[in-house]
Every structure is written in structure tokens, then in C-alpha cells.
Short mmCIF file of C-alpha atoms in Angstrom, two decimals:
data_model
loop_
_atom_site.label_atom_id
_atom_site.label_comp_id
_atom_site.label_asym_id
_atom_site.label_seq_id
_atom_site.Cartn_x
_atom_site.Cartn_y
_atom_site.Cartn_z
CA MET A 259 3.62 2.29 -8.34
CA PRO A 260 5.24 0.65 -11.38
CA THR A 261 7.67 -2.10 -10.41
CA GLU A 262 9.11 -3.57 -13.59
CA GLN A 263 12.44 -1.72 -13.59
CA LEU A 264 12.78 -2.06 -9.83
CA SER A 265 12.27 -5.83 -9.90
CA GLN A 266 15.37 -6.16 -12.01
CA HIS A 267 17.49 -4.85 -9.10
CA PRO A 268 17.01 -7.10 -6.03
CA ALA A 269 19.36 -5.12 -3.81
CA PRO A 270 20.73 -1.91 -5.31
CA THR A 271 24.25 -0.91 -4.42
CA GLY A 272 26.23 2.28 -4.89
CA ASP A 273 24.73 5.40 -6.40
CA LEU A 274 21.46 5.22 -8.29
CA PRO A 275 21.87 5.47 -12.08
CA ALA A 276 20.02 8.22 -13.91
CA SER A 277 17.20 5.90 -15.03
CA ASP A 278 16.50 4.91 -11.42
CA ARG A 279 16.59 8.40 -9.96
CA ALA A 280 12.98 8.66 -11.15
CA ALA A 281 12.07 6.19 -8.42
CA ARG A 282 13.71 8.41 -5.81
CA ARG A 283 11.86 11.45 -7.15
CA ALA A 284 8.58 9.53 -7.14
CA VAL A 285 8.91 8.37 -3.55
CA THR A 286 9.94 11.90 -2.50
CA VAL A 287 7.24 13.81 -4.37
CA PHE A 288 4.46 11.30 -3.67
CA PRO A 289 4.22 11.96 0.11
CA LEU A 290 4.39 15.70 -0.49
CA LEU A 291 1.56 15.51 -3.01
CA VAL A 292 -0.54 13.39 -0.66
CA ILE A 293 0.15 15.76 2.24
CA ALA A 294 -0.92 18.71 0.08
CA ALA A 295 -4.12 16.90 -0.91
CA GLY A 296 -4.87 16.05 2.71
CA ALA A 297 -4.28 19.65 3.75
CA VAL A 298 -6.70 20.93 1.09
CA GLY A 299 -9.32 18.42 2.19
CA LEU A 300 -8.82 19.42 5.82
CA LEU A 301 -8.84 23.19 5.33
CA TRP A 302 -11.37 23.52 2.48
CA PRO A 303 -13.58 20.41 2.65
CA ALA A 304 -16.84 21.88 1.36
CA PRO A 305 -16.15 21.72 -2.42
CA PHE A 306 -15.23 18.01 -2.24
CA THR A 307 -17.73 16.50 0.20
CA GLY A 308 -19.96 15.15 -2.55
CA TRP A 309 -17.22 13.37 -4.48
CA ALA A 310 -17.23 10.09 -2.52
CA PRO A 311 -18.82 8.04 -5.37
CA ALA A 312 -15.70 8.75 -7.47
CA VAL A 313 -13.35 6.95 -5.05
CA PRO A 314 -13.86 3.38 -6.43
CA TRP A 315 -13.28 4.63 -9.99
CA LEU A 316 -10.11 6.43 -8.96
CA LEU A 317 -8.87 3.31 -7.20
CA GLY A 318 -9.58 1.35 -10.38
CA VAL A 319 -7.22 3.69 -12.25
CA VAL A 320 -4.44 2.98 -9.73
CA MET A 321 -4.99 -0.77 -9.95
CA PHE A 322 -5.06 -0.70 -13.76
CA SER A 323 -1.73 1.13 -13.67
CA MET A 324 -0.36 -1.57 -11.40
CA GLY A 325 -1.51 -4.25 -13.84
CA LEU A 326 0.30 -2.48 -16.66
CA THR A 327 3.58 -2.83 -14.79
CA LEU A 328 3.31 -6.58 -14.19
CA THR A 329 5.19 -9.06 -16.36
CA PRO A 330 5.38 -12.89 -16.46
CA PRO A 331 8.71 -12.87 -14.56
CA ASP A 332 6.93 -11.21 -11.65
CA PHE A 333 4.66 -14.24 -11.34
CA ALA A 334 7.49 -16.69 -12.01
CA ALA A 335 9.37 -15.20 -9.06
CA VAL A 336 6.60 -16.42 -6.75
CA ALA A 337 7.20 -20.04 -7.80
CA LYS A 338 10.95 -19.68 -7.29
CA ARG A 339 10.60 -18.60 -3.65
CA PRO A 340 7.34 -20.05 -2.32
CA TRP A 341 8.53 -20.16 1.31
CA ALA A 342 9.56 -16.51 1.44
CA VAL A 343 6.51 -15.28 -0.46
CA GLY A 344 4.18 -17.44 1.63
CA LEU A 345 5.72 -16.12 4.82
CA GLY A 346 5.36 -12.56 3.58
CA LEU A 347 1.72 -13.16 2.69
CA VAL A 348 0.91 -14.73 6.06
CA ALA A 349 2.75 -11.98 7.93
CA HIS A 350 0.89 -9.32 5.97
CA TYR A 351 -2.57 -10.75 6.58
CA VAL A 352 -1.93 -11.69 10.22
CA ILE A 353 0.12 -8.84 11.69
CA MET A 354 -1.73 -5.76 10.44
CA PRO A 355 -5.29 -7.10 10.85
CA GLY A 356 -4.35 -8.40 14.31
CA LEU A 357 -2.83 -5.07 15.29
CA GLY A 358 -5.92 -3.25 14.05
CA TRP A 359 -8.17 -5.42 16.19
CA LEU A 360 -5.91 -5.09 19.25
CA ILE A 361 -5.78 -1.29 18.93
CA ALA A 362 -9.55 -1.02 18.44
CA THR A 363 -10.28 -3.32 21.39
CA ALA A 364 -7.66 -2.04 23.82
CA LEU A 365 -8.56 1.61 23.25
CA HIS A 366 -12.33 0.99 23.17
CA LEU A 367 -12.69 2.89 19.92
CA PRO A 368 -16.11 3.98 18.64
CA PRO A 369 -17.57 1.36 16.25
CA GLN A 370 -17.04 3.32 13.03
CA LEU A 371 -13.46 4.24 13.88
CA ALA A 372 -12.70 0.71 15.07
CA ALA A 373 -14.01 -0.77 11.84
CA GLY A 374 -11.92 1.69 9.84
CA VAL A 375 -8.69 0.80 11.64
CA ILE A 376 -9.35 -2.92 11.19
CA LEU A 377 -10.25 -2.49 7.53
CA VAL A 378 -6.94 -0.73 6.86
CA GLY A 379 -5.17 -3.68 8.47
CA CYS A 380 -7.06 -6.17 6.29
CA ALA A 381 -6.16 -4.42 3.01
CA PRO A 382 -3.47 -5.81 0.66
CA SER A 383 0.04 -4.34 0.30
CA GLY A 384 0.45 -0.65 -0.42
CA THR A 385 1.03 0.59 -3.96
CA ALA A 386 4.32 2.31 -3.05
CA SER A 387 5.87 -0.56 -1.07
CA ASN A 388 8.04 -1.78 -3.96
CA VAL A 389 9.61 1.63 -4.59
CA VAL A 390 10.25 2.18 -0.89
CA THR A 391 11.82 -1.29 -0.60
CA TYR A 392 14.11 -0.39 -3.50
CA LEU A 393 15.24 2.80 -1.83
CA ALA A 394 15.83 0.89 1.43
CA ARG A 395 18.16 -1.47 -0.47
CA GLY A 396 15.80 -4.33 0.28
CA ASP A 397 14.83 -7.45 -1.63
CA VAL A 398 12.68 -5.89 -4.36
CA ALA A 399 11.90 -9.22 -6.05
CA LEU A 400 10.37 -10.48 -2.80
CA SER A 401 8.52 -7.20 -2.32
CA VAL A 402 7.00 -7.36 -5.81
CA SER A 403 5.96 -10.99 -5.31
CA VAL A 404 4.26 -10.41 -1.96
CA ALA A 405 2.52 -7.24 -3.16
CA THR A 406 1.24 -8.99 -6.30
CA VAL A 407 -0.06 -12.07 -4.50
CA SER A 408 -1.64 -10.10 -1.65
CA THR A 409 -3.48 -7.93 -4.18
CA VAL A 410 -4.69 -10.84 -6.31
CA LEU A 411 -5.92 -12.70 -3.21
CA ALA A 412 -7.55 -9.65 -1.61
CA PRO A 413 -11.09 -10.57 -2.77
CA LEU A 414 -10.77 -13.90 -0.95
CA ILE A 415 -9.02 -12.67 2.20
CA THR A 416 -9.98 -9.08 3.00
CA PRO A 417 -13.79 -9.51 3.30
CA PRO A 418 -13.80 -12.57 5.62
CA LEU A 419 -11.01 -11.09 7.73
CA THR A 420 -12.95 -7.84 8.06
CA LEU A 421 -16.09 -9.78 9.00
CA LEU A 422 -14.18 -11.81 11.60
CA LEU A 423 -12.42 -8.88 13.26
CA ALA A 424 -14.75 -5.92 12.68
CA GLY A 425 -18.04 -7.80 12.87
CA GLN A 426 -18.21 -7.27 16.62
CA PHE A 427 -18.21 -3.50 16.07
CA LEU A 428 -20.45 -3.14 12.99
CA ASP A 429 -22.48 -5.24 10.57
CA VAL A 430 -20.21 -6.35 7.71
CA ASP A 431 -21.61 -7.65 4.41
CA ALA A 432 -18.64 -9.73 3.29
CA GLY A 433 -20.38 -10.93 0.13
CA VAL A 434 -20.94 -7.43 -1.23
CA MET A 435 -17.41 -6.49 -0.20
CA VAL A 436 -16.02 -9.36 -2.30
CA THR A 437 -17.88 -7.99 -5.32
CA ASP A 438 -16.57 -4.47 -4.69
CA ILE A 439 -12.96 -5.67 -4.43
CA LEU A 440 -13.32 -7.70 -7.62
CA LYS A 441 -14.60 -4.62 -9.47
CA THR A 442 -12.19 -2.06 -8.06
CA VAL A 443 -9.01 -4.14 -7.65
CA LEU A 444 -8.79 -7.51 -9.36
CA LEU A 445 -10.53 -6.71 -12.66
CA PRO A 446 -8.53 -3.49 -13.25
CA VAL A 447 -5.27 -5.31 -12.41
CA LEU A 448 -6.12 -8.13 -14.81
CA GLY A 449 -7.17 -5.55 -17.42
CA GLY A 450 -3.83 -3.78 -17.12
CA LEU A 451 -1.97 -7.10 -17.36
CA LEU A 452 -3.93 -8.04 -20.48
CA VAL A 453 -3.14 -4.71 -22.14
CA ARG A 454 0.53 -5.23 -21.26
CA LEU A 455 0.51 -8.67 -22.89
CA VAL A 456 -1.39 -7.57 -26.00
CA ALA A 457 0.10 -4.11 -26.51
CA GLY A 458 3.45 -4.35 -24.76
CA ARG A 459 5.15 -1.67 -26.85
CA TRP A 460 2.43 0.88 -26.04
CA ALA A 461 2.52 -0.09 -22.36
CA ASP A 462 6.30 0.32 -22.23
CA ARG A 463 5.93 3.87 -23.51
CA ALA A 464 3.40 4.62 -20.78
CA LEU A 465 5.54 3.32 -17.91
CA ARG A 466 7.26 6.65 -17.23
CA ALA A 467 3.93 8.40 -16.75
CA LEU A 468 2.34 5.72 -14.55
CA PRO A 469 4.00 6.67 -11.22
CA TRP A 470 2.73 10.21 -11.57
CA LEU A 471 -0.73 9.11 -12.69
CA SER A 472 -0.93 6.84 -9.64
CA ALA A 473 0.37 9.58 -7.33
CA VAL A 474 -2.14 12.16 -8.54
CA THR A 475 -5.00 9.66 -8.37
CA ILE A 476 -4.16 8.51 -4.84
CA ALA A 477 -3.85 12.15 -3.79
CA ALA A 478 -7.34 12.76 -5.18
CA ILE A 479 -8.66 9.82 -3.12
CA VAL A 480 -7.07 11.27 0.02
CA LEU A 481 -8.54 14.70 -0.74
CA ILE A 482 -12.05 13.27 -1.10
CA VAL A 483 -11.91 11.05 1.98
CA VAL A 484 -10.31 13.66 4.24
CA SER A 485 -12.87 16.27 3.18
CA GLY A 486 -15.63 13.86 4.24
CA SER A 487 -14.40 13.75 7.83
CA ALA A 488 -12.29 16.88 8.19
CA ALA A 489 -13.68 17.73 11.61
CA ARG A 490 -12.50 14.41 13.09
CA ILE A 491 -9.08 14.10 11.47
CA LYS A 492 -7.24 14.29 14.81
CA ASP A 493 -9.16 11.29 16.13
CA ALA A 494 -7.30 8.92 13.81
CA ALA A 495 -3.80 10.42 13.65
CA ALA A 496 -2.28 8.75 16.72
CA LEU A 497 -3.98 5.44 15.90
CA VAL A 498 -2.51 5.39 12.41
CA VAL A 499 1.02 6.25 13.56
CA LEU A 500 0.84 3.43 16.14
CA HIS A 501 -0.62 0.92 13.70
CA ASN A 502 1.87 1.68 10.94
CA GLY A 503 4.89 1.84 13.24
CA LEU A 504 4.17 -1.51 14.85
CA GLY A 505 3.52 -3.03 11.42
CA LEU A 506 6.87 -1.88 10.05
CA ALA A 507 8.74 -3.15 13.12
CA LEU A 508 6.97 -6.52 13.33
CA GLY A 509 7.25 -7.06 9.57
CA TYR A 510 11.02 -6.60 9.75
CA ALA A 511 11.19 -8.84 12.83
CA ALA A 512 9.24 -11.59 11.04
CA GLY A 513 11.70 -11.61 8.16
CA ARG A 514 14.71 -11.69 10.47
CA LEU A 515 13.24 -14.41 12.72
CA ALA A 516 12.60 -16.53 9.62
CA ARG A 517 16.30 -16.06 8.72
CA LEU A 518 15.50 -14.64 5.30
CA GLY A 519 18.39 -12.16 5.52
CA LYS A 520 18.54 -8.43 6.15
CA SER A 521 17.58 -7.49 2.60
CA ALA A 522 14.44 -9.63 2.77
CA GLY A 523 13.72 -8.29 6.25
CA ARG A 524 13.63 -4.77 4.85
CA ALA A 525 11.19 -5.89 2.16
CA MET A 526 8.99 -7.59 4.76
CA ALA A 527 8.86 -4.41 6.85
CA PHE A 528 7.24 -2.46 4.02
CA GLU A 529 5.06 -5.29 2.73
CA VAL A 530 3.55 -5.64 6.20
CA GLY A 531 3.51 -2.02 7.34
CA MET A 532 2.34 -0.32 4.13
CA GLN A 533 -1.29 -0.96 3.16
CA ASN A 534 -3.47 -0.29 0.14
CA SER A 535 -5.22 2.46 2.05
CA GLY A 536 -6.98 3.63 -1.12
CA LEU A 537 -8.88 0.33 -1.19
CA ALA A 538 -9.61 0.60 2.53
CA ALA A 539 -10.95 4.14 2.05
CA SER A 540 -13.13 3.02 -0.86
CA LEU A 541 -14.57 0.06 1.06
CA ALA A 542 -15.10 2.08 4.24
CA THR A 543 -16.92 4.81 2.33
CA ALA A 544 -19.14 2.31 0.52
CA HIS A 545 -19.90 -0.04 3.42
CA PHE A 546 -19.63 2.05 6.58
CA SER A 547 -19.32 5.84 6.78
CA PRO A 548 -16.91 8.76 6.20
CA ALA A 549 -15.79 8.34 9.83
CA ALA A 550 -14.76 4.75 9.11
CA ALA A 551 -12.81 5.92 6.06
CA LEU A 552 -10.83 8.41 8.15
CA PRO A 553 -8.08 5.97 9.30
CA ALA A 554 -7.48 5.00 5.68
CA ALA A 555 -7.19 8.63 4.61
CA VAL A 556 -4.68 9.42 7.36
CA PHE A 557 -2.83 6.18 6.63
CA SER A 558 -2.52 7.22 2.97
CA VAL A 559 -0.61 10.28 4.07
CA TRP A 560 1.39 8.89 6.95
CA HIS A 561 2.62 5.52 5.64
CA ASN A 562 4.28 7.19 2.66
CA ILE A 563 6.08 9.62 4.95
CA SER A 564 7.15 6.95 7.43
CA GLY A 565 8.06 4.58 4.60
CA ALA A 566 10.35 7.14 2.98
CA LEU A 567 11.99 7.98 6.32
CA VAL A 568 12.52 4.35 7.32
CA ALA A 569 13.83 3.54 3.84
CA ALA A 570 16.42 6.31 4.12
CA TRP A 571 17.50 5.03 7.55
CA MET A 572 17.75 1.43 6.32
CA ALA A 573 19.71 2.45 3.23
CA ARG A 574 22.20 4.37 5.36
CA ASN A 575 22.69 1.37 7.64
CA ALA A 576 23.15 -0.90 4.62
CA ARG A 577 25.88 1.38 3.28
CA ARG A 578 27.63 1.38 6.64
CA GLU A 579 27.55 -2.43 6.79
CA ARG A 580 29.36 -2.66 3.45
CA CYS A 581 32.12 -0.31 4.57
#
């Protein structure tokens, strides 16, 4: 989701101005669109079962859109708060991968499903985490910084983490996975950033359309992945709810234990608990099987619903604290 306008408001107060109500509409419509796509894939899977090769290309569109929203101040913010950003990065790549492994091991999941849960945990921050942090009245600048760094470092972190934690369940080719992440994540992000730097005026005009382009594209990814494993969708639902819920809670706890403040704690909750499940679905489809991609597909639906609900609850508490 585009973050430029949000990053200018570290902790929104009062009513949202008209220009920012688009963010509220986006985070409200996005889960509904993803739910609709998942329902179509579940109820009428046959027309979409052969579309799996399109998933990496669709993810590239989302990542290119993300690159278009980035500006030099987003990167400068990392240097201004290295401790907070570093903590967020460590929490993200320790808590969710660790939870994925614990869930897979404790519940003795089948190898494909176990690998899928772990792979979701090893993915970088979710594309909607910044918008949800904004609506939760969290520290958006911190959220943007952690999401940006976790995405840029994904080619170096996600493959070896997946090999370490999922290798006991399935064979993992970390080298090929690095190449796939470079092609589907880092290069499109850098391409979008370059276009923003070279053709900033054109990119600014496109910003309003980018949330909806990203939403439709992610919905298409969910539709394709769910249709590939429609018969087993129930197998992953409870696992995803558990994984996401623990991630949100432990992410918030990490921020509070580090004494970063309540606003930063809210940001940490979403940067830890919301994953780039589109990337996880793409990698699972390419390297494992449709069954392994199932947790990512369910996660794509659920973490946007839970994120919106938790954001509303946090925002209400923040308003009460100011009264």
C-alpha cells in the first residue's frame, strides 16, 4: 500500500481529514475484496487452477507499486532511529518464523503444510501494515522504516531462514529462492523507486490509484492460490489465526518491553504480525506445492481482517487515553 502521505503523520489525532479518509476506505475495502476473491476461489476453483504461473508477475506489480511510493525521507528515517528500526527488524524476523516453526512442530503438521506456515513467518512485512498502523494511531514513520528495510533485506534473510526452519520438513533450495525474491520483490521495488526519482510528477499523479491497483492484484493472487487448494482450505484456517494472533500480541509486547512507547508498540504489532503473504504464496507455489501455498492464501485474507479490527480497537483506546 502507498505510504508517502501516511509517513507524514507519525501519530494521527482527532478526525481524519478528507485527504486521509482514502486510507480508511482502502483498509476497509481491501479485506472485503480479498474475502470475495477467496470465496470465488473456494467455491468455483476450476477456472483458475491453471493460473499459478501468473502469481510472481502479479506480486511484481504490487512490489513495483510499493517502490513508487518510497521517497528519500523514508530511507533517511531509518538512520534517524537505528535502534527502533533494528529492534523492529529483529522482532519481525525472529518472532513470526519462530512461531511458524513452533506451530508446525508442536502440531506435527504434514510436511507441505508445515513448510507453508514457516514460509509465511519468514516473509517480510505485509503491504498493508503501514495503513493499518496509521488507523491504529501508531508510529507510522517507524512502520514505514521497518517495512522498507525488511522488504529490501528479504533476499538475504528469507531463504536461509526458510532453509533453517523448514529444511527438516522438505528440501529447500535457498539459492533458487534468493533469485526468485530478487526478481519478484527487490527488482520491482527498485524499479518503482527509480521511476519515482526520474518521473516524480507522473508518479505523484499515480499515487491515488496505487492502493486500488495493489488491492486488486493481491486479491487476484489470493484467488489463484485458494483455487489451487480449495479442498483443503479448512486445514490452514486455525493455524493462520493462531500464527497471526500471537504475532500481533508478541510484536506489541516487544515494543512495550523495549520502552519505545505505546505508539511505537502499535506499529511493532503490525510490522511483526502482518506478513507479505503474496510473496509467501508465490514462493510456496514455485518451490513446494499448492498445499504449501495454502497458509499464505488464508493469511492474505485473515491478517487484513484482524489488522483492521485490532487497529480500530487500538485507535479507540488511544482516544480514551487522551480524554
